[in-house]
Coordinates of C-alpha atoms and ligand atoms in Angstrom, one line a residue:
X22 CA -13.1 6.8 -23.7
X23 CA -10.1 7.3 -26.0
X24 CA -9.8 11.0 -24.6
X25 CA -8.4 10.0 -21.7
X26 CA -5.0 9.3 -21.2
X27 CA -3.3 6.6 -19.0
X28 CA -0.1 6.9 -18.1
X29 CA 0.8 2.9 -17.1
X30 CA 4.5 2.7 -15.2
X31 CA 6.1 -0.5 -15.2
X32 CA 8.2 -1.2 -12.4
X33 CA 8.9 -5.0 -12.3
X34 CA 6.9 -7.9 -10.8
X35 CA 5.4 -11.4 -11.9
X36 CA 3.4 -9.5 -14.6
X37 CA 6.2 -8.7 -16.6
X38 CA 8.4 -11.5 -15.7
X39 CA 10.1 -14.4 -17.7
X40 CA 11.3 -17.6 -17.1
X41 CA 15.2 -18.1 -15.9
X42 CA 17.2 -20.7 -14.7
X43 CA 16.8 -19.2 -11.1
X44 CA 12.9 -19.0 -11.7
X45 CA 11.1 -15.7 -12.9
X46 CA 12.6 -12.3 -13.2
X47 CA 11.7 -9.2 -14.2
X48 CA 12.5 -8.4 -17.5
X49 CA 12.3 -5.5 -20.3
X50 CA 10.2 -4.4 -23.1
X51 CA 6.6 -5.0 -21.3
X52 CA 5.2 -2.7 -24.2
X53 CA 6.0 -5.8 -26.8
X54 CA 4.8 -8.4 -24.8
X55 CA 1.4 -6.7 -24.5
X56 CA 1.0 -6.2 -28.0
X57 CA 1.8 -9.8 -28.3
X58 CA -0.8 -10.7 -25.7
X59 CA -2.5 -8.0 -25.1
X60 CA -3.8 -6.7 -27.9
X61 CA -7.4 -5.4 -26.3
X62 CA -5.8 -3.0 -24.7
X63 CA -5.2 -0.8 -28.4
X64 CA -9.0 -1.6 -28.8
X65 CA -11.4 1.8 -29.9
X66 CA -13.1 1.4 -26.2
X67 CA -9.8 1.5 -24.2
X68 CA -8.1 4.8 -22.7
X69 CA -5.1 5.9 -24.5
X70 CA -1.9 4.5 -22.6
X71 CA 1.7 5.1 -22.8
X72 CA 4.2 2.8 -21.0
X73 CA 7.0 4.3 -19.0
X74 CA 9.3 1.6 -17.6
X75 CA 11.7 1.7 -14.9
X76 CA 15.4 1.1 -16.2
X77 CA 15.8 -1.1 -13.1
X78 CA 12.5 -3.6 -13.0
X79 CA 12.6 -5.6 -9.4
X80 CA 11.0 -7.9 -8.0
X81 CA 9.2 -6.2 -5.3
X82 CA 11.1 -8.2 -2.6
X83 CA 13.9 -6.1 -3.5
X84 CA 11.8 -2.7 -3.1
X85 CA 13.1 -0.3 0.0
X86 CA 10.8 2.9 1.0
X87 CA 13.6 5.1 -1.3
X88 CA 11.7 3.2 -4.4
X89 CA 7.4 4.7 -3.1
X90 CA 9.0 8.1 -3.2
X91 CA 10.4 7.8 -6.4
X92 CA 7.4 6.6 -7.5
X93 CA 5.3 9.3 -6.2
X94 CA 7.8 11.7 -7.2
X95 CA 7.5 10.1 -10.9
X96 CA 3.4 9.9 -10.7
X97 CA 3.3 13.7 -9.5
X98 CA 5.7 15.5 -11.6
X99 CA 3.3 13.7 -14.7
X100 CA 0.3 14.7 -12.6
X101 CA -0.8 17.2 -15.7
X102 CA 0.0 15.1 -18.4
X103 CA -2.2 12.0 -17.9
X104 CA -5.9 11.4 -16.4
X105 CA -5.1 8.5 -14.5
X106 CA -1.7 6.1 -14.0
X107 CA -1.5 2.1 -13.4
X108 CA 1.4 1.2 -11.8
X109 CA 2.7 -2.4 -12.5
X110 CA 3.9 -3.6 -9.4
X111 CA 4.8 -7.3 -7.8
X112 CA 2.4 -8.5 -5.4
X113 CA 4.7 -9.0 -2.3
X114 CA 5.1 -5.6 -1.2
X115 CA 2.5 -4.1 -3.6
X116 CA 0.5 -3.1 -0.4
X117 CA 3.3 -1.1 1.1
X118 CA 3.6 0.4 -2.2
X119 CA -0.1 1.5 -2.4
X120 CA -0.1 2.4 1.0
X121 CA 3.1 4.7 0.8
X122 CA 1.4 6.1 -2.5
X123 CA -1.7 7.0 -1.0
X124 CA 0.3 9.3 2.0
X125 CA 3.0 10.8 -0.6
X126 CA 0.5 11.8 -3.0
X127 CA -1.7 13.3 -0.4
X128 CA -5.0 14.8 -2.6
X129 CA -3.8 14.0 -5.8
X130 CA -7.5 13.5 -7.0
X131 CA -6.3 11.2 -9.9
X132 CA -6.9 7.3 -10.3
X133 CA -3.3 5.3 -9.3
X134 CA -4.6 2.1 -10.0
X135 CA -1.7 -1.0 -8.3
X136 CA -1.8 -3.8 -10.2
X137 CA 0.4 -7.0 -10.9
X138 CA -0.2 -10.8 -11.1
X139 CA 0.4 -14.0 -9.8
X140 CA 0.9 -15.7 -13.1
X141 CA 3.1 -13.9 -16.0
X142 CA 1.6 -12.3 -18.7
X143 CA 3.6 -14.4 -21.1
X144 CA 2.2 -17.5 -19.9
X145 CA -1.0 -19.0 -21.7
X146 CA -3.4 -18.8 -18.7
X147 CA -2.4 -15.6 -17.0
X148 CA -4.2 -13.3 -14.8
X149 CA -2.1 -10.3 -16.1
X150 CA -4.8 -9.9 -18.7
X151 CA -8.1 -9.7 -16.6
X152 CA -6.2 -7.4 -14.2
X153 CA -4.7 -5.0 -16.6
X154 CA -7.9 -4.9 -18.5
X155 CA -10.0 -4.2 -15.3
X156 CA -7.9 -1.5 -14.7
X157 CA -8.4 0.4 -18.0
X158 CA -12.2 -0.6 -17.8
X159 CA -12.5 0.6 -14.3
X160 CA -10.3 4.3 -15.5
X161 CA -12.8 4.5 -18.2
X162 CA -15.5 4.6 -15.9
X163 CA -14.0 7.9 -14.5
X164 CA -15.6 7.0 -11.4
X165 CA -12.4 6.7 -9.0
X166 CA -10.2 9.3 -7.9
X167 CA -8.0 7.7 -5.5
X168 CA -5.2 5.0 -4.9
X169 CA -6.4 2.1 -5.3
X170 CA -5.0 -1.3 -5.7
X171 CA -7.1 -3.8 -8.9
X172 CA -6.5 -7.4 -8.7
X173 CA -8.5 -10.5 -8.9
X174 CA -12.6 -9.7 -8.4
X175 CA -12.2 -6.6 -6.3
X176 CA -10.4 -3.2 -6.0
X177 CA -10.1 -2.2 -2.6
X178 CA -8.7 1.4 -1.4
X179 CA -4.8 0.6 -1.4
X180 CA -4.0 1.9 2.1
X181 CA -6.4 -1.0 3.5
X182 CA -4.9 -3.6 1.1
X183 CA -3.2 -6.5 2.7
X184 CA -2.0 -9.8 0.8
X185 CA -3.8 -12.3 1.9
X186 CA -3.3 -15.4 -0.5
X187 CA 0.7 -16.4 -2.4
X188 CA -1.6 -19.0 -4.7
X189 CA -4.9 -17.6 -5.9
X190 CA -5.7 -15.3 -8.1
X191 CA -7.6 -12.9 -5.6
X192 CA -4.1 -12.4 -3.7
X193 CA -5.4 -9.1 -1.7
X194 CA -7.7 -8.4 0.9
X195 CA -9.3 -5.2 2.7
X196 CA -10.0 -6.4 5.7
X197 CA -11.3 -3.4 7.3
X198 CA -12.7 -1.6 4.6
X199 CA -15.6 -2.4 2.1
X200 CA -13.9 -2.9 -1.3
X201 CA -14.4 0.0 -3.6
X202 CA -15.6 -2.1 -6.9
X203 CA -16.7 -5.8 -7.2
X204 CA -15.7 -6.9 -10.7
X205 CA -18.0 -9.2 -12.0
X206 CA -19.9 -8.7 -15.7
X207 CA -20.1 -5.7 -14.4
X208 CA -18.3 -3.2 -12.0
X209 CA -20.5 -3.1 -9.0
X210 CA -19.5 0.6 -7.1
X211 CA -19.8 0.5 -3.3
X212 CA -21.1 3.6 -1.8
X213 CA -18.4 4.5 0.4
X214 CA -18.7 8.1 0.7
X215 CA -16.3 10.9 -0.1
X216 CA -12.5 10.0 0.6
X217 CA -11.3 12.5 3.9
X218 CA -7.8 13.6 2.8
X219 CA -6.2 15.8 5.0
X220 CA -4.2 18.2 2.5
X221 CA -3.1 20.2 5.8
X222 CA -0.8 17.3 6.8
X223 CA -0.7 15.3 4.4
X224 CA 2.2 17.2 1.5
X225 CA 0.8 17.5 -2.1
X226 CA 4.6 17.3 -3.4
X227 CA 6.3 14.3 -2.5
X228 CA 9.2 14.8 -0.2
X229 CA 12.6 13.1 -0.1
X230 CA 12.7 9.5 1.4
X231 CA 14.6 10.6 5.3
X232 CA 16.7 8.6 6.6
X233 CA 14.8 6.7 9.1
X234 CA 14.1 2.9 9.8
X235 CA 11.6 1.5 11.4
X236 CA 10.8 -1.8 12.3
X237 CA 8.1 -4.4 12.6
X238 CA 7.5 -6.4 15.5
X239 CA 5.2 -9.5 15.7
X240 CA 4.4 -10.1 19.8
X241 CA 4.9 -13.6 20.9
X242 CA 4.9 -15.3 23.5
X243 CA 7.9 -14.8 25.9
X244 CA 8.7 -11.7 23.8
X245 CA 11.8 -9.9 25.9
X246 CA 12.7 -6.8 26.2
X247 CA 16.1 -7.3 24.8
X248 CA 14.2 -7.8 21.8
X249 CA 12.9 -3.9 21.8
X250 CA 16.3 -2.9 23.4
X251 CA 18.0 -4.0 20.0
X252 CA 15.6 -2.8 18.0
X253 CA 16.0 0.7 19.7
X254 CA 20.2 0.7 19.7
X255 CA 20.0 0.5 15.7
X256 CA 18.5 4.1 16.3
X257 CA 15.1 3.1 14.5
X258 CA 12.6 6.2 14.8
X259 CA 9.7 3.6 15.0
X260 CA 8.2 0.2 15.7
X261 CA 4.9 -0.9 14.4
X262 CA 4.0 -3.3 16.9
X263 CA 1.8 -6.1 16.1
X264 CA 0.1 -7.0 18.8
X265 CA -2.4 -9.9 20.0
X266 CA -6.0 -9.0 19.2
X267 CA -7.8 -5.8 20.2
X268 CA -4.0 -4.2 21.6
X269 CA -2.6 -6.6 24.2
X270 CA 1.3 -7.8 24.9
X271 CA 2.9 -9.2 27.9
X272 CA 3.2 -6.3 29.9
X273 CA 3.2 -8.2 33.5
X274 CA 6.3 -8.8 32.3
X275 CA 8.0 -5.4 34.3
X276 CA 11.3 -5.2 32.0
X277 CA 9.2 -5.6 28.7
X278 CA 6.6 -2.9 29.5
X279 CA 9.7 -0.7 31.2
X280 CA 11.7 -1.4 27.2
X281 CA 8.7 -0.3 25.5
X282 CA 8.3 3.2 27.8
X283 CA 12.0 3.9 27.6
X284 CA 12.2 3.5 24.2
X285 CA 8.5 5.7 23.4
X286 CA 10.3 8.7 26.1
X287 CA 13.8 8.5 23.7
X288 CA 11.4 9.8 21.0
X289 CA 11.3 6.2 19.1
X290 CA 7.3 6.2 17.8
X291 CA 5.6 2.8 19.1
X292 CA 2.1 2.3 17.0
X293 CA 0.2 -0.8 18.4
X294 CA -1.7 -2.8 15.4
X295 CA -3.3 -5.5 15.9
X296 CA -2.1 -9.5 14.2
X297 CA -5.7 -10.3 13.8
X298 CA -6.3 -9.5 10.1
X299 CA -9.9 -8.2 11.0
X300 CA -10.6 -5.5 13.6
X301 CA -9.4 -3.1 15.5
X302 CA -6.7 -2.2 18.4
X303 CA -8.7 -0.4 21.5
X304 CA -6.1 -0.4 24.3
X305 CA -8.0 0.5 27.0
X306 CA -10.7 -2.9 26.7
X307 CA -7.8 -4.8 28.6
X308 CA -5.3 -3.8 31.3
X309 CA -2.7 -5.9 29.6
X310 CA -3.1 -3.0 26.9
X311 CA -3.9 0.0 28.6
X312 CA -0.4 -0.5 30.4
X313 CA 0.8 -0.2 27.2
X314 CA -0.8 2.9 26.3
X315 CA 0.4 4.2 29.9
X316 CA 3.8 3.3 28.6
X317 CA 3.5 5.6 25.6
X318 CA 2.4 3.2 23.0
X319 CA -0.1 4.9 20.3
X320 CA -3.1 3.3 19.3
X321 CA -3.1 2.4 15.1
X322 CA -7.3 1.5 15.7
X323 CA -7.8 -1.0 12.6
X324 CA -4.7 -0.2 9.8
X325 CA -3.0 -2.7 8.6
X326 CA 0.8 -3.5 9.3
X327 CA 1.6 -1.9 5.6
X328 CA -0.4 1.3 6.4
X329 CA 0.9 2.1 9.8
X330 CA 4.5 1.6 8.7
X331 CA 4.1 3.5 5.5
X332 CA 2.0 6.2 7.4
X333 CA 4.9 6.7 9.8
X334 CA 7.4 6.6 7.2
X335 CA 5.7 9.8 5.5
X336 CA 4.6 11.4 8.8
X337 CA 8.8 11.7 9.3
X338 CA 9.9 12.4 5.9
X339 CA 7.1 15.3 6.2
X340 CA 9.5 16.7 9.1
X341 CA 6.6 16.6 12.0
X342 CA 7.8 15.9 15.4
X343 CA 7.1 13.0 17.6
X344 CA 4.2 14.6 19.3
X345 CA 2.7 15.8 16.1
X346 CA 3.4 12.3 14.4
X347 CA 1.6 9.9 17.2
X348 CA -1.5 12.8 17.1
X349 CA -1.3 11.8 13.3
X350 CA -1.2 8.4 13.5
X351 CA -4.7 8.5 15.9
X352 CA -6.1 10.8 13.0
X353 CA -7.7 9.0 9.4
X354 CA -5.4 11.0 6.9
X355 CA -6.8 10.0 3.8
X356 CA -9.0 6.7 4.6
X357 CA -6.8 4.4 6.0
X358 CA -8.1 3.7 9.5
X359 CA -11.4 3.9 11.0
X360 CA -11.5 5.5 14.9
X361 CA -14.5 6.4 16.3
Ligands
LIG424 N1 8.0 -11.9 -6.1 C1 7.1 -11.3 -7.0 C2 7.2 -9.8 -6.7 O1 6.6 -9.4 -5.7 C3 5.7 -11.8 -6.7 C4 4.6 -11.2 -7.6 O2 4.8 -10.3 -8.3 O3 3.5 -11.8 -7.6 O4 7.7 -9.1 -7.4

């Protein structure tokens, strides 16, 4: 499998970390430490790699939307020199990340395997090395074409990836989706069908991160509408709203439900997803959510909190308007939500 070539881009995260005194941080020269401690991954068997790593490593705490486009932008102008790319990537926003990747890239038709760790690969038990390994195994295989995110026992499609877990080793989740591959002695391949990517929306070139912000709310109870008020006066252009089960919120509450519909008629996108970490929203199963469809709220059907923010994130940077961005966010782009 040394004829293909893997293009692995390190952009911080516990996998490459060290010890400080403040705790772990990302640090340089990730190509020496897997030599070091890694030294499968020059093996016969393994795809050839070449490590291209980000001047500025971060913990992915620190990563903003401006850092998915440059990363897509970075993926896509190497599109033709590589077969496949693993990004190194920390695990806390690593399915925002995949998410974002999977709209910016629209049908790239290329493995972009996410990966990281919860343990450092310069520690003596690590899971950097199982993950990084399973990565090049999985490339090797030439049987995935997508973005997907490999960690722990699974890869799942990254745009249904949530964390799930800040201790063990399987960190991530796809609640919603079937995973892809179960690694176990061997990769088990889940017949999931052929991946829908719609290249008419959807931009093959990644475009410039806009200048938007957009917010995530968590409905509570007792949630006001000063709350959304705020939200809308710091001119965000959209709220991912994460409401209770299958699309509810306290809309008897008259000056909450009258927030949300002024704020969805100034043009501010409202998608309604739900906190439950399995199933889907379907507004109209309870009044309490169908007024909130009748206030202009969109339904998100089953993505996760990551997707639906990244999704609108690219829908706007694509320059599509608000009607053509909440028809968008109802549609599956590229395998992210399930609606009929
Ligand atoms: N804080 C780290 C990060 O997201 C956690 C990790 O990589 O596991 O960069």
């Amino acid at each position: 499998m040394a004829d293909r070539r893997v293009c692995i881009i390190h952009t911080g995260g516990t996998l490459g970390m060290r010890q400080t005194g403040a705790g772990y941080a990302p640090a340089q020269n990730l190509g020496e430490l897997i030599g070091q401690r890694l030294p499968e991954l020059a093996s016969a068997s393994m795809p050839d790699w070449e490590l291209v790593e980000y001047d500025e490593l971060l913990d992915s705490a620190n990563a903003r939307p401006h850092d998915w486009y440059k990363l897509a932008s970075v993926i896509h102008s190497n599109r033709d020199l590589y077969d496949a790319f693993i990004v190194i990537h920390g695990t806390d926003t690593l399915a925002y990340t995949a998410s974002a990747l999977s709209f910016l890239l629209g049908d790239f038709r290329k493995p972009v395997i996410v990966t990281g760790s919860q343990i450092p690969l310069c520690e003596i038990r690590n899971d950097a090395q199982s993950n990084l390994i399973s990565a090049m195994q999985v490339i090797a295989t030439g049987r995935l074409t997508e973005v997907c995110v490999c960690f722990g026992r699974h890869i799942f499609r990254g745009n249904r990836t949530t964390k799930v877990n800040a201790i063990e080793l399987d960190a991530f989740a796809s609640p919603n989706f079937l995973p892809l591959v179960e690694i176990g002695t061997n990769f088990h391949f889940s017949e999931y069908g052929s991946l829908p990517v719609r290249a008419d929306i959807l931009s093959n070139q990644p475009p410039p991160c806009p200048d938007c912000s957009i917010a995530v709310l968590q409905v509570f109870p007792g949630m006001s509408a000063a709350l959304i008020d705020a939200i809308v006066e710091t001119g965000a252009c959209g709220i991912v709203l994460r409401c209770y089960g299958v699309g509810t919120a306290p809309t008897a509450d008259g000056s909450f439900l009258g927030a949300l519909k002024r704020a969805s008629d100034a043009g501010t996108a409202i998608v309604a997803v739900s906190q439950c970490t399995e199933g889907s929203v379907a507004l109209r199963r309870y009044s309490a959510g169908s007024a909130l469809a009748d206030a202009g709220v969109i339904s998100g059907y089953d993505m996760t909190a990551e997707a639906a923010f990244t999704k609108l994130h690219a829908l706007v940077s694509f320059g599509l308007d608000i009607p053509a961005i909440a028809q968008a966010m109802q549609q599956n782009l590229c395998g992210e939500l399930t609606n009929d």
